[in-house]
PDB file of C-alpha atoms and ligand atoms in Angstrom:
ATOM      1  CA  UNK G  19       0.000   0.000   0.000  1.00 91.00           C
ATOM      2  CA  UNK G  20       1.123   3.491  -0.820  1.00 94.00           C
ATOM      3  CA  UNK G  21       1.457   6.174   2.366  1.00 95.00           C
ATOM      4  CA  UNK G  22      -2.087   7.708   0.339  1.00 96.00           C
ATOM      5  CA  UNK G  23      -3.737   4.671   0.692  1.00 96.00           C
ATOM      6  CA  UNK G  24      -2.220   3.833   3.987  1.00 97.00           C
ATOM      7  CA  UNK G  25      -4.110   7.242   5.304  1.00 97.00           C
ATOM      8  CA  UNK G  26      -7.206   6.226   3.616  1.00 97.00           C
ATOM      9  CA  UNK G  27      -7.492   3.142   5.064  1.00 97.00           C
ATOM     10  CA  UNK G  28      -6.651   4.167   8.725  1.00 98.00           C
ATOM     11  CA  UNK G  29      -9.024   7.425   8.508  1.00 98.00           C
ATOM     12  CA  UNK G  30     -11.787   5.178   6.687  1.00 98.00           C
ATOM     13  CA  UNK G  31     -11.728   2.906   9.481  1.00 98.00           C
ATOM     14  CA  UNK G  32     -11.792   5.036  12.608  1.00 98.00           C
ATOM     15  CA  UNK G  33     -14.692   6.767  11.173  1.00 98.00           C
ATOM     16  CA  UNK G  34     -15.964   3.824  10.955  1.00 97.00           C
ATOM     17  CA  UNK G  35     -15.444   3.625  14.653  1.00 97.00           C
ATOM     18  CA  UNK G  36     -16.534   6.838  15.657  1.00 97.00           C
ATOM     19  CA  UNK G  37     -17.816  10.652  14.040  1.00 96.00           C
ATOM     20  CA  UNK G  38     -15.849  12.463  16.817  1.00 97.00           C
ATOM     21  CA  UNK G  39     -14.677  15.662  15.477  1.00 97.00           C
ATOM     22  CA  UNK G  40     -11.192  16.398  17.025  1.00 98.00           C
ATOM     23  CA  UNK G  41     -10.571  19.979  16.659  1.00 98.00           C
ATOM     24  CA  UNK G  42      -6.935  19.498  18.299  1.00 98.00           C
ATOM     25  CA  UNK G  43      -4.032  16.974  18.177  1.00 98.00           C
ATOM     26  CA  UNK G  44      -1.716  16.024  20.831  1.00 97.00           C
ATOM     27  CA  UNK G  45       1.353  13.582  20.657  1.00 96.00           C
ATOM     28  CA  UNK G  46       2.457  12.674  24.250  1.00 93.00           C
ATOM     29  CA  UNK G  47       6.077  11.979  24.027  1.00 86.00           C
ATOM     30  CA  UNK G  48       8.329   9.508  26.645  1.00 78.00           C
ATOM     31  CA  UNK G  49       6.977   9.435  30.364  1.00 78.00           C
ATOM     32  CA  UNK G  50       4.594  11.785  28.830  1.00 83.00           C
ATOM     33  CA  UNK G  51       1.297   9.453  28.064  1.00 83.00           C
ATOM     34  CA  UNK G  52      -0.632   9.899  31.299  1.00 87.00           C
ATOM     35  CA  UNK G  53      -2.382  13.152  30.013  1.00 91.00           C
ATOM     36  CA  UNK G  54      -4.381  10.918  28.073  1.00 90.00           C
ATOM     37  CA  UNK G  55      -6.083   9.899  31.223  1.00 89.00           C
ATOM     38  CA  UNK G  56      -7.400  13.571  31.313  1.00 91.00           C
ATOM     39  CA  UNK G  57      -9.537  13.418  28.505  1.00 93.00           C
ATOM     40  CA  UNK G  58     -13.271  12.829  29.035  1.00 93.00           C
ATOM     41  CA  UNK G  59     -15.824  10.689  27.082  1.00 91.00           C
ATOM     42  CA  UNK G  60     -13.277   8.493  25.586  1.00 93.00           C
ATOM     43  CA  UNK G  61     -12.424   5.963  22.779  1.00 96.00           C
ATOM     44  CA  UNK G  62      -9.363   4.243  23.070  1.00 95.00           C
ATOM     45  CA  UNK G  63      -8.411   2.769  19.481  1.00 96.00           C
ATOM     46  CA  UNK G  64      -5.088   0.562  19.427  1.00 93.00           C
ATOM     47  CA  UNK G  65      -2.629   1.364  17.325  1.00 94.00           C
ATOM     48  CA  UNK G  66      -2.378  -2.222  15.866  1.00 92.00           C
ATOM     49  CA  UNK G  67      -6.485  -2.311  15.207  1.00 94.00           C
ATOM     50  CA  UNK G  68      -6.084   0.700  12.733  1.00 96.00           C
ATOM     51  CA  UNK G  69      -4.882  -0.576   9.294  1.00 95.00           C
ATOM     52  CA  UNK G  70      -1.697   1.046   7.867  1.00 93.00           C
ATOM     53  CA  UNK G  71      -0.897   2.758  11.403  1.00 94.00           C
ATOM     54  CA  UNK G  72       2.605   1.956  12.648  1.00 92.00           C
ATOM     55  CA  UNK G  73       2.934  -0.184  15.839  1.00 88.00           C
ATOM     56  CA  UNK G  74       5.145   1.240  18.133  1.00 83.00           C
ATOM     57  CA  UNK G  75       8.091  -1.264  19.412  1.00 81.00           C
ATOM     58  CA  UNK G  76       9.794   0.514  22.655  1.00 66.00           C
ATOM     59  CA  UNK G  77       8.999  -0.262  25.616  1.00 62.00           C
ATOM     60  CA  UNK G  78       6.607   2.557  27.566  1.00 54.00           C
ATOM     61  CA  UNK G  79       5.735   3.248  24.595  1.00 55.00           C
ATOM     62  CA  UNK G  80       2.247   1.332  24.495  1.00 66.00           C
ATOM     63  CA  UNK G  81       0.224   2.518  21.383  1.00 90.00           C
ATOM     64  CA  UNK G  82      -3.122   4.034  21.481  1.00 94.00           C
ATOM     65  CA  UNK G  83      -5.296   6.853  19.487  1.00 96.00           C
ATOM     66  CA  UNK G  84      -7.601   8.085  22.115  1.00 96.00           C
ATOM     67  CA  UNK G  85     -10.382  10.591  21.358  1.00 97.00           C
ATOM     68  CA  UNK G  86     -12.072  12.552  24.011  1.00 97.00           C
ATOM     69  CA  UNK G  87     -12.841  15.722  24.907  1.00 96.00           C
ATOM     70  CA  UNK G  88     -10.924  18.476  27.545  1.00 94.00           C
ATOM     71  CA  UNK G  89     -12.718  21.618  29.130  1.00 91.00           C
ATOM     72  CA  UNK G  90     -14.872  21.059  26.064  1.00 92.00           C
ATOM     73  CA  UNK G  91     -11.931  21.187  23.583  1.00 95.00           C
ATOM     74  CA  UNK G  92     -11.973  17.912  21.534  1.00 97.00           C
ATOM     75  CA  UNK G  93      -8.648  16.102  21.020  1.00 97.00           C
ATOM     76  CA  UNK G  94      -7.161  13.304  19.251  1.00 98.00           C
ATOM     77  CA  UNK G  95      -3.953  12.136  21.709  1.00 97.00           C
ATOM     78  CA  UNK G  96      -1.673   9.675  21.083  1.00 95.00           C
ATOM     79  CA  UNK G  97       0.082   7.762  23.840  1.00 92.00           C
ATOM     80  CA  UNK G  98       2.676   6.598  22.549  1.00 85.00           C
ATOM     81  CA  UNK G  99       4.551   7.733  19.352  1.00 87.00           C
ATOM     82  CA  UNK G 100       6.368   5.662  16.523  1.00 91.00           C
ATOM     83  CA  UNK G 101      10.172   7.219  16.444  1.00 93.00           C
ATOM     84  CA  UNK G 102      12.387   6.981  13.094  1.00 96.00           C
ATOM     85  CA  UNK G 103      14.828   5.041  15.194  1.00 95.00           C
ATOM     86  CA  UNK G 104      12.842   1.791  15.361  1.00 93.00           C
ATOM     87  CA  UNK G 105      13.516   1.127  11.707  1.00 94.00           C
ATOM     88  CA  UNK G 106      10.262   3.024  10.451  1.00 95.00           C
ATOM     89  CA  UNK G 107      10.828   5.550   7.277  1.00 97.00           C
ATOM     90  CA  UNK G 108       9.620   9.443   8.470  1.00 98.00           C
ATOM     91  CA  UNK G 109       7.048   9.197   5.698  1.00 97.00           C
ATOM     92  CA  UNK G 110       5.344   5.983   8.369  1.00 96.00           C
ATOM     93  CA  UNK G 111       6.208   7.978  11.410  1.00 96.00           C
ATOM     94  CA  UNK G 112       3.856  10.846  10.486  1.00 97.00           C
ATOM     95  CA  UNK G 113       1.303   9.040   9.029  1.00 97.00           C
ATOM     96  CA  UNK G 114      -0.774   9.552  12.152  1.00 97.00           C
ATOM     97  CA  UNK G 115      -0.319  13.429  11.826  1.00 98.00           C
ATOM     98  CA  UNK G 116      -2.258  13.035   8.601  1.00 98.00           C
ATOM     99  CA  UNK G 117      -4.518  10.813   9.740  1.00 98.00           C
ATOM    100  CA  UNK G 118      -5.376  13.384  12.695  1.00 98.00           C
ATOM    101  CA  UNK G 119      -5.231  16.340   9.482  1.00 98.00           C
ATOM    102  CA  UNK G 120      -8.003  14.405   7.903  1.00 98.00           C
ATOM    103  CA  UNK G 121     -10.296  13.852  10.703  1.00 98.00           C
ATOM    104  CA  UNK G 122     -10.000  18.009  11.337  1.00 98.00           C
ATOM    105  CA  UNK G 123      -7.560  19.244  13.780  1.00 98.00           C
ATOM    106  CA  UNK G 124      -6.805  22.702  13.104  1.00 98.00           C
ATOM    107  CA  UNK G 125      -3.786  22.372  15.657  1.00 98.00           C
ATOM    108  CA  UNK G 126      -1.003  19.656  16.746  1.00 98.00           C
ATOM    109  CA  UNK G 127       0.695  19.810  19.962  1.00 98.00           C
ATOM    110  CA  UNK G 128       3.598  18.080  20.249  1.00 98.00           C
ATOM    111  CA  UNK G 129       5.231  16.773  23.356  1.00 97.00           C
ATOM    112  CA  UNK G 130       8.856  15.078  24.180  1.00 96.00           C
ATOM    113  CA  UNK G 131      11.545  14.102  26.507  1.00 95.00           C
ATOM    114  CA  UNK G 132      14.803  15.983  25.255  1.00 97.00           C
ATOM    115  CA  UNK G 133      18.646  16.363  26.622  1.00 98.00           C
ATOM    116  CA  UNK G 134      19.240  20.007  27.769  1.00 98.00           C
ATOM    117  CA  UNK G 135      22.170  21.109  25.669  1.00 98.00           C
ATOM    118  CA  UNK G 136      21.441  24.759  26.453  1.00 98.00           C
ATOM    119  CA  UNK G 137      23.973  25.228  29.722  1.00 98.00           C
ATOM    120  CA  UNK G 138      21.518  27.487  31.373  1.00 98.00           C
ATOM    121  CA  UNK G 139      18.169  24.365  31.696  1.00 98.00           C
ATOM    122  CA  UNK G 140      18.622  21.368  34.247  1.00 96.00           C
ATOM    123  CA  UNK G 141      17.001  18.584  34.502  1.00 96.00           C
ATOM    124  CA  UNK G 142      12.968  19.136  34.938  1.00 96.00           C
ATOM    125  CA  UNK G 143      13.263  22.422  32.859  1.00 97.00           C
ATOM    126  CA  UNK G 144      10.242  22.587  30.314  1.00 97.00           C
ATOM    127  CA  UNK G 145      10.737  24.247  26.711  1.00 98.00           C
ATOM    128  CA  UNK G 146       8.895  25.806  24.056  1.00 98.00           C
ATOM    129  CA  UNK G 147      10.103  25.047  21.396  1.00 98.00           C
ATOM    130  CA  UNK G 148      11.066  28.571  18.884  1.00 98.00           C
ATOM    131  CA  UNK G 149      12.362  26.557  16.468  1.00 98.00           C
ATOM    132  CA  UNK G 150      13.656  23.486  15.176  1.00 98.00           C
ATOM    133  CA  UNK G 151      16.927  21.934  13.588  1.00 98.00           C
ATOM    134  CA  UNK G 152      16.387  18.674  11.368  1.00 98.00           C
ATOM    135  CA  UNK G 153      19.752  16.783  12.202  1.00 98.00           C
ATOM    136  CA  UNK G 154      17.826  13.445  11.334  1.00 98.00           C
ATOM    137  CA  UNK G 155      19.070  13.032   8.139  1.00 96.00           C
ATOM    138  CA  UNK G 156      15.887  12.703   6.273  1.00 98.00           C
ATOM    139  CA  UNK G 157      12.652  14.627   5.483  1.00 98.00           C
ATOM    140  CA  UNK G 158       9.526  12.885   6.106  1.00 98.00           C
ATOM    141  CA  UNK G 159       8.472  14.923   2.610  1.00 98.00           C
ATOM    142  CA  UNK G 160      10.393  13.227   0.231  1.00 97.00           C
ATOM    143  CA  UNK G 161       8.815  11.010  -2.324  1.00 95.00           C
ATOM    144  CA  UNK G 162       5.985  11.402  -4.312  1.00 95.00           C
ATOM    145  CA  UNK G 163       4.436  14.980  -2.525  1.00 97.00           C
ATOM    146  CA  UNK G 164       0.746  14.289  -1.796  1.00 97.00           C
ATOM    147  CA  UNK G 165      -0.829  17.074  -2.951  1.00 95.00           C
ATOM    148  CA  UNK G 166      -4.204  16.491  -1.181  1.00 95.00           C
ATOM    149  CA  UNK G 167      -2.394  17.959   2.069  1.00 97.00           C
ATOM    150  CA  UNK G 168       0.338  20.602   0.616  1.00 97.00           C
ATOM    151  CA  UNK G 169       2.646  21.688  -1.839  1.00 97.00           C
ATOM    152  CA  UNK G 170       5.935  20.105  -2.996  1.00 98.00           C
ATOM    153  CA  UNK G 171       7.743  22.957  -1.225  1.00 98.00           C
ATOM    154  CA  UNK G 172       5.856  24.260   1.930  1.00 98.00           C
ATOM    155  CA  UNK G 173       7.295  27.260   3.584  1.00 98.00           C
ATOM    156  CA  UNK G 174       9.163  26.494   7.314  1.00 98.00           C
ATOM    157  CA  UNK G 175       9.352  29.688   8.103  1.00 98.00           C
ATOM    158  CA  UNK G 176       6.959  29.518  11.699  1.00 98.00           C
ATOM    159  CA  UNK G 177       6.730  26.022  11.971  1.00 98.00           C
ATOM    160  CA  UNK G 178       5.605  26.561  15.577  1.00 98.00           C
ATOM    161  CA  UNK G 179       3.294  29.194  15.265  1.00 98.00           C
ATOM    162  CA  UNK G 180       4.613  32.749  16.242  1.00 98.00           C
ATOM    163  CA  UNK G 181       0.993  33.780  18.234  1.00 98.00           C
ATOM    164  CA  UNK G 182       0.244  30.871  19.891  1.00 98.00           C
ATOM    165  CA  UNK G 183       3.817  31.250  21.674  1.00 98.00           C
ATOM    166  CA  UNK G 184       3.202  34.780  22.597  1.00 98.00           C
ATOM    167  CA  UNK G 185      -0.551  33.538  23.881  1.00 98.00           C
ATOM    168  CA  UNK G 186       1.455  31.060  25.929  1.00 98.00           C
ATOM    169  CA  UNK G 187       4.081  32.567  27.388  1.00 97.00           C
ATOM    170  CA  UNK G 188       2.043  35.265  29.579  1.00 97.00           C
ATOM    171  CA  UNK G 189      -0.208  32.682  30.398  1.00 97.00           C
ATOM    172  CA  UNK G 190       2.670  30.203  32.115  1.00 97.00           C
ATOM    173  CA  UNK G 191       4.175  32.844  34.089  1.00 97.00           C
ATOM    174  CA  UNK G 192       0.710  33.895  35.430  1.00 97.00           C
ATOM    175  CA  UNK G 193       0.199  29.499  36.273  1.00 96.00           C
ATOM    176  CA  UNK G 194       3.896  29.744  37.762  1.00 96.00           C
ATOM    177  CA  UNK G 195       5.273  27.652  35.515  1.00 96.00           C
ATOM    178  CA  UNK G 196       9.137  28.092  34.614  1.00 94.00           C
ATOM    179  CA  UNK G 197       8.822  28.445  30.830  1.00 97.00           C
ATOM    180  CA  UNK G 198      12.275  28.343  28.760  1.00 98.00           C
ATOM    181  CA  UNK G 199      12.078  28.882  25.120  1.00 98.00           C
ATOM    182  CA  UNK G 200      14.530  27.044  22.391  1.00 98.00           C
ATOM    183  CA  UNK G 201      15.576  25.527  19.232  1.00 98.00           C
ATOM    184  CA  UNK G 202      15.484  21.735  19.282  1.00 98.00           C
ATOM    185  CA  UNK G 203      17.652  19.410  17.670  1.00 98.00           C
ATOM    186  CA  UNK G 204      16.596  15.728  16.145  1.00 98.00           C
ATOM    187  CA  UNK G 205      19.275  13.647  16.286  1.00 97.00           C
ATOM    188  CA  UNK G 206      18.124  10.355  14.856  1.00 97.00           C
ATOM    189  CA  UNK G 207      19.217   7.766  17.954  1.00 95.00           C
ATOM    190  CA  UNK G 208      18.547   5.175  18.990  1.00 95.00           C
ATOM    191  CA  UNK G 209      21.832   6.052  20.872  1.00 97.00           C
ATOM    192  CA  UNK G 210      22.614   8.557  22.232  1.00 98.00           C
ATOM    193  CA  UNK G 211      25.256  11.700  21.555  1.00 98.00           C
ATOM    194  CA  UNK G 212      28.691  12.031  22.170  1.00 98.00           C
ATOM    195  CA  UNK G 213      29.974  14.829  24.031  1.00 98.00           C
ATOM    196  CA  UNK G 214      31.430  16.380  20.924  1.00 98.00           C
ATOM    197  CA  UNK G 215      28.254  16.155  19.117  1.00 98.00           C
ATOM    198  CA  UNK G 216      26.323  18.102  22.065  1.00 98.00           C
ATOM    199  CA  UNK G 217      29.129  20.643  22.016  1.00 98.00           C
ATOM    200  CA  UNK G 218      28.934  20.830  17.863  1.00 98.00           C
ATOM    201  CA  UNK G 219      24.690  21.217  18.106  1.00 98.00           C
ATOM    202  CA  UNK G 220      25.352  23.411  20.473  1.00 98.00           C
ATOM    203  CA  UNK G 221      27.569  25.952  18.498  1.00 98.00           C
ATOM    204  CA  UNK G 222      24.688  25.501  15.603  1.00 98.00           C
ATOM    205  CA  UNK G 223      22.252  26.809  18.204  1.00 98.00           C
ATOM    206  CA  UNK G 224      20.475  24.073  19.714  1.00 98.00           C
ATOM    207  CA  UNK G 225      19.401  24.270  22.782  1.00 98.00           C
ATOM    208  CA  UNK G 226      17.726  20.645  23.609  1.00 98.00           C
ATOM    209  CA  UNK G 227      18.151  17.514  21.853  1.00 98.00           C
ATOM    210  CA  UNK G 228      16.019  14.662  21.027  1.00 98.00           C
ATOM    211  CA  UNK G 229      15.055  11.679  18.715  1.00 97.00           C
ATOM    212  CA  UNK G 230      11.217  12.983  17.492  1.00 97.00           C
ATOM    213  CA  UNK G 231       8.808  15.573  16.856  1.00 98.00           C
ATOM    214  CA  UNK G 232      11.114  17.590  13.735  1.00 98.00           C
ATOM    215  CA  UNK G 233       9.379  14.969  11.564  1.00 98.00           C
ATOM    216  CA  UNK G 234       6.188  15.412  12.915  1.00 98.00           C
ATOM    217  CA  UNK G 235       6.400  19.175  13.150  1.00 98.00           C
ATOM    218  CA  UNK G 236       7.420  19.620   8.819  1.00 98.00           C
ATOM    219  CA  UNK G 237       4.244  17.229   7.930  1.00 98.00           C
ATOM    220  CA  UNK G 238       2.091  19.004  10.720  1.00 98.00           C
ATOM    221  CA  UNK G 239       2.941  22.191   8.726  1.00 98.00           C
ATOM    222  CA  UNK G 240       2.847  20.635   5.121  1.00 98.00           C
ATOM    223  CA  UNK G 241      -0.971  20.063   6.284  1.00 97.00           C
ATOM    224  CA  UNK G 242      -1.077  23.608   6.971  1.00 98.00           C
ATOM    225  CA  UNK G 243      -1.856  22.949  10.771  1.00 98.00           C
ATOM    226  CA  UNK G 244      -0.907  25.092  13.483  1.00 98.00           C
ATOM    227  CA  UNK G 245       2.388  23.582  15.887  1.00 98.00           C
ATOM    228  CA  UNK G 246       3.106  24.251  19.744  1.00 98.00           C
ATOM    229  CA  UNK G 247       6.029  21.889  20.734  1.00 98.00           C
ATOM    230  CA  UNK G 248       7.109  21.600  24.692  1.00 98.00           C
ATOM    231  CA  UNK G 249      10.121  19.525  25.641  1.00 97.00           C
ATOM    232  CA  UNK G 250      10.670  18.455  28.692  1.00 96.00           C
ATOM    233  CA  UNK G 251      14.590  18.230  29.694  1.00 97.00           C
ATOM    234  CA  UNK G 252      14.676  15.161  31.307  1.00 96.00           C
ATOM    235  CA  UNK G 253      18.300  15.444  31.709  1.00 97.00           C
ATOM    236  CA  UNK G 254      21.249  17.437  30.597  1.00 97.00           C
ATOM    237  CA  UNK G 255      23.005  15.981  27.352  1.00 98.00           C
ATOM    238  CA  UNK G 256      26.270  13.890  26.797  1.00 97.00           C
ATOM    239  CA  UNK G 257      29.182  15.530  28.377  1.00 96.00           C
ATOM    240  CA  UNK G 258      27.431  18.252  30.219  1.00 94.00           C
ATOM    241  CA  UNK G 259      27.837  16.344  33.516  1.00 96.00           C
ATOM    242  CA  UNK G 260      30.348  14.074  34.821  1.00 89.00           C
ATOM    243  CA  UNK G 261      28.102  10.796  34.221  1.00 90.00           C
ATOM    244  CA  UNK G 262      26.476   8.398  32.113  1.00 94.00           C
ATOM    245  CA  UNK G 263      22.834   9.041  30.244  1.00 94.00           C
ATOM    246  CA  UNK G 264      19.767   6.534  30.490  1.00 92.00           C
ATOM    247  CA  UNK G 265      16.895   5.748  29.878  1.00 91.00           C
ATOM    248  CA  UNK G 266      15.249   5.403  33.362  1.00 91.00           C
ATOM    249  CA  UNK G 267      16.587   8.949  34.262  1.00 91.00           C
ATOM    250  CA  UNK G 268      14.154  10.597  31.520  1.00 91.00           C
ATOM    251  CA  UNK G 269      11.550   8.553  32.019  1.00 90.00           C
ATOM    252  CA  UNK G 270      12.041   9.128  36.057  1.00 92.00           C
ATOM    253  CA  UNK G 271      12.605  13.219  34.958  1.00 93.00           C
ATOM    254  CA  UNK G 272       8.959  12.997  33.486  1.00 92.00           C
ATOM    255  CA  UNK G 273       7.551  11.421  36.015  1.00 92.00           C
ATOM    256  CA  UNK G 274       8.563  14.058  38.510  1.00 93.00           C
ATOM    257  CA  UNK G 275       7.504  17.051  36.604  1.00 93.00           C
ATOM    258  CA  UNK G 276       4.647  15.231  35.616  1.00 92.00           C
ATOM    259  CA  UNK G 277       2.260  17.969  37.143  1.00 93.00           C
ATOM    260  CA  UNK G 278       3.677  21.001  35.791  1.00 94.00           C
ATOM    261  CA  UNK G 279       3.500  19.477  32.847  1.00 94.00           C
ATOM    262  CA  UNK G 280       0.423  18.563  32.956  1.00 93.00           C
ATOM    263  CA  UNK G 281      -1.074  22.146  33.963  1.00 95.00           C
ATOM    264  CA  UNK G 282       0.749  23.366  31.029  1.00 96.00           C
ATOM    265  CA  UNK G 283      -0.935  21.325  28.132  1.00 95.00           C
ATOM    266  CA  UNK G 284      -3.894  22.172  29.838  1.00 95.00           C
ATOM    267  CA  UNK G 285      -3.169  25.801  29.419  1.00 96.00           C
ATOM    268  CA  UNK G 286      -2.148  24.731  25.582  1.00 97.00           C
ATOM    269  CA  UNK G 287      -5.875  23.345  25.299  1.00 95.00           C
ATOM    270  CA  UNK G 288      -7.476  26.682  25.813  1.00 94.00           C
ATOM    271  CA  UNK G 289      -5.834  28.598  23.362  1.00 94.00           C
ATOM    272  CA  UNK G 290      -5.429  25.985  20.595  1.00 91.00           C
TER     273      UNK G 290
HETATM  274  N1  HPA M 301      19.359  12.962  23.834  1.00 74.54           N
HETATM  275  C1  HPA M 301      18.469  12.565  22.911  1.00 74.54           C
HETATM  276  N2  HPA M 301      17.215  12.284  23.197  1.00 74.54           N
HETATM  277  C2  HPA M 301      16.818  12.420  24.481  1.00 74.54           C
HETATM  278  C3  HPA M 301      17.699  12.815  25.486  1.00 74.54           C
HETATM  279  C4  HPA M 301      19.040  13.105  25.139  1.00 74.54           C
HETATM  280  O1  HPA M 301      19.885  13.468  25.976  1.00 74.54           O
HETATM  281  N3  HPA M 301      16.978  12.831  26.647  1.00 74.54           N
HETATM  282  C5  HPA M 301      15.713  12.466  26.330  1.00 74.54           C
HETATM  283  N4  HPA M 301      15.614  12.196  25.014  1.00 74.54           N
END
């Protein structure tokens, strides 16, 4: 099956499910997923029911497209994202942004665990992301462009929309939340970077690194959809401090900021 067809089949089938309108899309990133909980009036679709989806293969990474609605905003969350990294081409990684583009969300919010790389953060820091650099390697665009969602060369300009920042930031400093602001970096993994690459991004003017979201972000706005992204710096990159990186310690990062983070997607759900 073609990525087209792919879409078709997956949308085709959950509205065969359900006629739930999502005006809003949210991708919950590493540690991230239990915001899904939030959502009211649910249906929880497996990733593996929907035809053409990708399954994701880490481990707390449990797939699931869950509609439902928040303070009366309707969203379409996924727990659980697919990541370049598990073997998956970008074009199958952000098949389920076009999926959510054809059942009507205007926005996508997009969530993550990243490596601070700005020496200012620490560990528990939340970012905005500004801006993004696409170190992956690849563009999730290239291939045959399907025209029913944008043009062959869509501007990049404000990937993550310019108002909906400015909307945000007043509004997290009035909730008391710490809000930093950066440029994230994708960096394909699945390992993780050396010292000298963290000091190299760094000198291009990255201030967080991660493995998603960049691929996400370009299709998001190829769809013409508006983009918030929030990182959460679960821990300071390679080389910043004396000791070794894993995978518990962002997943344990998440968990611990879990409320801040939590109070500021819901502040991202009102102005969406
Ligand atoms: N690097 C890349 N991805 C990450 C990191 C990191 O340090 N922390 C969480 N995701």
């Amino acid at each position: 099956m073609t990525i087209q067809e792919r879409i078709d089949a997956a949308y085709t089938f959950i509205r065969s499910r359900t006629d739930f309108q999502p005006e809003v899309g949210l991708i919950l990133g590493s540690g991230l997923g239990d915001f899904a909980d939030r959502l009211e009036d649910c249906i929880e679709i497996p990733f593996f029911q929907i035809p053409g989806f990708p399954v994701p293969t880490v481990e707390g990474h449990a797939g699931a497209l869950i509609l439902g609605t928040f303070q009366g905003c309707a969203v379409a969350a996924l727990r659980g994202r697919i990541h370049y990294y598990e073997g998956y081409s970008q074009q199958e990684i952000t098949l389920p942004v076009r999926v959510m583009a054809r059942l009507g969300i205007r926005t996508l919010v997009l969530t993550n665990a990243a490596g601070g790389v700005n020496l200012d953060f620490s560990a528990g820091a939340l970012m905005l992301i500004a801006d993004h650099i696409n170190f992956s390697g690849m563009n999730p665009l290239m291939g045959p462009n399907l025209e029913a969602f944008g043009p062959r060369f869509p501007d990049m300009s404000d990937i993550y929309t310019r108002s909906l920042r400015e909307k945000l930031r007043p509004l997290a400093k009035e909730a008391g939340i710490d809000l930093r602001e950066g440029v994230y970096m994708m960096y394909s993994g699945p390992s993780y970077e050396s010292p000298a690459e963290i000091r190299a991004f760094r000198t291009l003017g990255a201030d967080a690194v991660g493995m998603s979201t960049v691929p996400e972000a370009i299709v998001a706005r190829h769809c013409g959809l508006q983009v918030v992204g929030v990182s959460c710096i679960t821990n300071m990159a390679a080389g910043v401090l004396d000791r070794k990186l894993d995978h518990s310690e962002v997943v344990e990062t998440a968990q611990r900021v879990k409320g801040n983070f939590t109070r500021l997607l819901e502040i991202i759900l009102t102005i969406a």
